Short mmCIF file of C-alpha atoms in Angstrom, two decimals:
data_model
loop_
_atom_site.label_atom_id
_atom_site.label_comp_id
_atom_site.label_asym_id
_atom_site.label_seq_id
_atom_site.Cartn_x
_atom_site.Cartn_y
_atom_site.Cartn_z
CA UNK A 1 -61.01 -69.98 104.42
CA UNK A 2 -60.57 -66.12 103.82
CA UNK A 3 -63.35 -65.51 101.54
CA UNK A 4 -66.06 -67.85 104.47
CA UNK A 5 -64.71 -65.32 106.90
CA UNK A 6 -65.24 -62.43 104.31
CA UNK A 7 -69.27 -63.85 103.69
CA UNK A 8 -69.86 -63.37 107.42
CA UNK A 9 -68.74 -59.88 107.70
CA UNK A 10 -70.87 -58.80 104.76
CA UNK A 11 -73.97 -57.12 103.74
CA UNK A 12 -75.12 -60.30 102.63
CA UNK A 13 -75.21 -62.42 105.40
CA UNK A 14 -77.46 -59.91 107.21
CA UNK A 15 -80.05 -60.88 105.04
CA UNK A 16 -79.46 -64.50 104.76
CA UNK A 17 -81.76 -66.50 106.86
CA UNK A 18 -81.17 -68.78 109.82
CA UNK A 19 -81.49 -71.66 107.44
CA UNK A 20 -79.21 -70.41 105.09
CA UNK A 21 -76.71 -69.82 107.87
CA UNK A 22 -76.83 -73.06 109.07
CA UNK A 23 -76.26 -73.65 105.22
CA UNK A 24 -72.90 -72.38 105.73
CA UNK A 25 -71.78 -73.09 108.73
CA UNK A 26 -72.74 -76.75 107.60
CA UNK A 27 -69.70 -76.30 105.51
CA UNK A 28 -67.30 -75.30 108.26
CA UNK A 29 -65.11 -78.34 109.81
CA UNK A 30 -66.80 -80.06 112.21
CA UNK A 31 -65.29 -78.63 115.41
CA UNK A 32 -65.61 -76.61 118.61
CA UNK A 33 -64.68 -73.24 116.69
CA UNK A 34 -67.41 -73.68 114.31
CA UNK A 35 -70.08 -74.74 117.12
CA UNK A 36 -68.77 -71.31 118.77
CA UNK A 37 -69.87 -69.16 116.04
CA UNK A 38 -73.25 -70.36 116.41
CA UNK A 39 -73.77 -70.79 120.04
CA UNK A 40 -75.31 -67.04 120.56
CA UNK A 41 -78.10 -67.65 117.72
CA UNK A 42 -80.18 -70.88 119.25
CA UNK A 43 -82.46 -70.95 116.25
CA UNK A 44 -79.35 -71.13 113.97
CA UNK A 45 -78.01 -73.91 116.35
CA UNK A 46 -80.42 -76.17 116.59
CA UNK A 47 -80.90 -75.78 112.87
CA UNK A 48 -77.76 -76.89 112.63
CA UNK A 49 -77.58 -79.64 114.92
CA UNK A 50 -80.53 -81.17 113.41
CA UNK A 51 -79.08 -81.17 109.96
CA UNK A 52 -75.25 -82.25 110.65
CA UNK A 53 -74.42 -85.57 110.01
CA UNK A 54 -71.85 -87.92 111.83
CA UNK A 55 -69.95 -89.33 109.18
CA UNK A 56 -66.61 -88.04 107.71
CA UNK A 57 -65.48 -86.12 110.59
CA UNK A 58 -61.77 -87.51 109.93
CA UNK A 59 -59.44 -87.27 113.57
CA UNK A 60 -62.06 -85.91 116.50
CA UNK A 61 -60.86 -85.91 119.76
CA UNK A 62 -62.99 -87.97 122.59
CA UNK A 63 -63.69 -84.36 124.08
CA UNK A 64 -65.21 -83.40 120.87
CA UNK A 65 -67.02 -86.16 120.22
CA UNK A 66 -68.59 -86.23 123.72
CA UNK A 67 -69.14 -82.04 123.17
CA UNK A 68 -70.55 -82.82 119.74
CA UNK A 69 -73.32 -85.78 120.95
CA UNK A 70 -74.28 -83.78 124.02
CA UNK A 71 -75.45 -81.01 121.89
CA UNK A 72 -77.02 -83.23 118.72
CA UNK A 73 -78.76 -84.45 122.19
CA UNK A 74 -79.94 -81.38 123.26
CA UNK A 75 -81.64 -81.09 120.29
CA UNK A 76 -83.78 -84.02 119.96
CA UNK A 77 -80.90 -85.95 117.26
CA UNK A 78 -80.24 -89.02 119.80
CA UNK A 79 -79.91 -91.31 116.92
CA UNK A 80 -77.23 -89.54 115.43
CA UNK A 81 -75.50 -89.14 118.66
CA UNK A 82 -75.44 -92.46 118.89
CA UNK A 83 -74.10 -93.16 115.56
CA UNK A 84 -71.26 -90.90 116.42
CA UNK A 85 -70.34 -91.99 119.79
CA UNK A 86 -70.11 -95.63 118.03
CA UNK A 87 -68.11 -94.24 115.02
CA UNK A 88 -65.66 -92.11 117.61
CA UNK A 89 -65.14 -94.98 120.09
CA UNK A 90 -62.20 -97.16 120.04
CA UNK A 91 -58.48 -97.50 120.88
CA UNK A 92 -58.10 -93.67 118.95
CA UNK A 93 -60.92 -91.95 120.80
CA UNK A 94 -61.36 -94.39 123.94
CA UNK A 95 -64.11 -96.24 125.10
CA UNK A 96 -67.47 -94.74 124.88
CA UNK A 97 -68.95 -92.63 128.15
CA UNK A 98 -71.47 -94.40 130.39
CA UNK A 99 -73.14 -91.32 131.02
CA UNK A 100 -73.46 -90.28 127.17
CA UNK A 101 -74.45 -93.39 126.23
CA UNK A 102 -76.99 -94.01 128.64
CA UNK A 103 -78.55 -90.09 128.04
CA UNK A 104 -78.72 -90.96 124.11
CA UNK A 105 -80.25 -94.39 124.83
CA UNK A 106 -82.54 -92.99 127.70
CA UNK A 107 -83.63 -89.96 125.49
CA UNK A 108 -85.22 -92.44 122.61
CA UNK A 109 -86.80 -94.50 125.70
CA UNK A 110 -88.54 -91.30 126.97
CA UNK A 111 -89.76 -90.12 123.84
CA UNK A 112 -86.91 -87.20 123.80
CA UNK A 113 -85.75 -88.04 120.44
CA UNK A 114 -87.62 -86.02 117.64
CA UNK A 115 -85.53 -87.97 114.53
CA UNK A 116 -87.75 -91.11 113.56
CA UNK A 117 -87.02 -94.06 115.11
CA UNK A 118 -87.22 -96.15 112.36
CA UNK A 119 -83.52 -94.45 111.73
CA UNK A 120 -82.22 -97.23 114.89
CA UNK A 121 -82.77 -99.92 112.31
CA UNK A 122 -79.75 -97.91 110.29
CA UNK A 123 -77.54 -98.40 113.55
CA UNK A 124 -77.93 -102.23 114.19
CA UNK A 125 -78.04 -104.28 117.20
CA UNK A 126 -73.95 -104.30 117.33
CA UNK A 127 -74.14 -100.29 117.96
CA UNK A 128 -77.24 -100.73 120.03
CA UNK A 129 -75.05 -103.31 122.22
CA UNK A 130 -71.51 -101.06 122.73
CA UNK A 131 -73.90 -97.94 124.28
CA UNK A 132 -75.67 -100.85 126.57
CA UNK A 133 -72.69 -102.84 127.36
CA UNK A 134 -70.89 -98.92 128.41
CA UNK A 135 -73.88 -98.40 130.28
CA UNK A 136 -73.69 -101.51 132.38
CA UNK A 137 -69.81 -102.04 132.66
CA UNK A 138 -70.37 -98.95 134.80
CA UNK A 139 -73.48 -99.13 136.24
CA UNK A 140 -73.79 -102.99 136.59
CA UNK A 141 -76.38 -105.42 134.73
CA UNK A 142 -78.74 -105.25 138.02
CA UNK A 143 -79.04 -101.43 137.43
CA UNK A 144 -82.57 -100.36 137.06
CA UNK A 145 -81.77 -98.37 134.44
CA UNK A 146 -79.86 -101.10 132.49
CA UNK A 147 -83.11 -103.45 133.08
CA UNK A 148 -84.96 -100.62 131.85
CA UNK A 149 -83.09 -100.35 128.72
CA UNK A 150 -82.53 -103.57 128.22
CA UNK A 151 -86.56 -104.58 128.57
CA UNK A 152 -87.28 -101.46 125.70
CA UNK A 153 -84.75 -102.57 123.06
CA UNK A 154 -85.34 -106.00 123.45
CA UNK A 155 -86.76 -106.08 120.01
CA UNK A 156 -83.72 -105.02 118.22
CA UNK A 157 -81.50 -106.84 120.45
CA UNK A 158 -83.11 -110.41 121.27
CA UNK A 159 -80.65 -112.08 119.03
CA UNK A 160 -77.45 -109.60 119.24
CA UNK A 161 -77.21 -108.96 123.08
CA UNK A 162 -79.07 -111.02 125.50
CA UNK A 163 -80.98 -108.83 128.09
CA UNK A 164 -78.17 -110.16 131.47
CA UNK A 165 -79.96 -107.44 133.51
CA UNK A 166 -83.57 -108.17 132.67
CA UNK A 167 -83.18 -112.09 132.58
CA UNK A 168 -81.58 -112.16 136.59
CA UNK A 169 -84.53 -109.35 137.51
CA UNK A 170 -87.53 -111.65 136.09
CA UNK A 171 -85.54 -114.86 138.40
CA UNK A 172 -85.41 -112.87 141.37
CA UNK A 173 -88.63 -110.94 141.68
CA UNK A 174 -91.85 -112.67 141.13
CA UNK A 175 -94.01 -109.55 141.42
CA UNK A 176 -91.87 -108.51 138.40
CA UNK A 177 -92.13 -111.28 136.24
CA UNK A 178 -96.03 -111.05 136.50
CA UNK A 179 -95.94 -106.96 135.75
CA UNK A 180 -93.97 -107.91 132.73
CA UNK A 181 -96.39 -111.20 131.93
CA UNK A 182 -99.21 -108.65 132.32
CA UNK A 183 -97.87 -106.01 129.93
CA UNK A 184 -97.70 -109.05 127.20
CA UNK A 185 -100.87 -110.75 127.92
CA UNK A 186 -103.55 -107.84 127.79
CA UNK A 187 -106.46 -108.88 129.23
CA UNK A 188 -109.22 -109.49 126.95
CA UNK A 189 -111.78 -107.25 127.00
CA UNK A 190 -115.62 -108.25 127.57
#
């Protein structure tokens, strides 16, 4: 650890770029000191969020976890947050947060996420289903938000997670049913 500390007080790292920073500090363990260092250079943190990974992380605390997908979040890396919410969820790091889950699932919905979204297909429907099902334990399956959510990933998760909040708001409002009947059937034109 000495001779990281040493590189950072040196000529050298003056002339290293931000890249080449976030090179390093890629290297550092994945925790709330390391995210310090960087937090007064945004170019070198956002380089770094967008390039850290969420695998092999070993014992994070929930608080760390949470800390660690609201900034991947902040800078456009969604997917991943949701990958490590999903990997840092469970009887060691408790259940995942409603609100987390729902920013990280709400951010790909509104086009927030810059990572390409053919990277949800590396997730599958089960991880796709824990963020939804934290969403609506809290917020309830009538939520507009979990219909929301539910109605855009419906793709992925027709056959993993059937849509509770989506199917009872189609049965109970008629003027809805035909919106979503008209967003299927385009008219055709001419």
């Amino acid at each position: 650890e000495g001779w990281r500390t040493g590189l950072r007080s040196g000529a050298a790292w003056k002339a290293y770029s931000a890249a080449q920073r976030a090179d390093y500090f890629l290297t550092m363990p994945f925790a709330p000191e390391t995210w310090a260092m960087m937090a007064a250079d945004s170019e070198l943190d956002r380089l770094y969020w967008t390039q850290v990974g969420p695998n092999g992380y070993g014992a994070l605390s929930a608080a760390h976890r949470d800390q660690a997908a609201a900034a991947l979040m902040k800078y456009g890396q969604h997917i991943t947050a949701m990958d490590l919410l999903n990997i840092y969820s469970g009887s060691q790091h408790g259940p995942i947060p409603a609100a987390l889950a729902q920013d990280a699932l709400q951010g790909i919905a509104d086009g927030k996420c810059t990572q390409p979204l053919e990277r949800l297909g590396n997730l599958g429907a089960y991880d796709l289903t824990q963020l939804l099902d934290a969403i609506a334990d809290q917020l309830g399956d009538a939520s507009p938000d979990v219909i929301r959510l539910e109605w855009y990933f419906l793709p992925i998760l027709r056959h993993d997670r059937p849509p509770r909040g989506l199917h009872r708001a189609l049965a109970a409002d008629p003027t809805f049913f035909v919106e979503i009947l008209k967003m299927i059937y385009k008219p055709r034109k001419g």
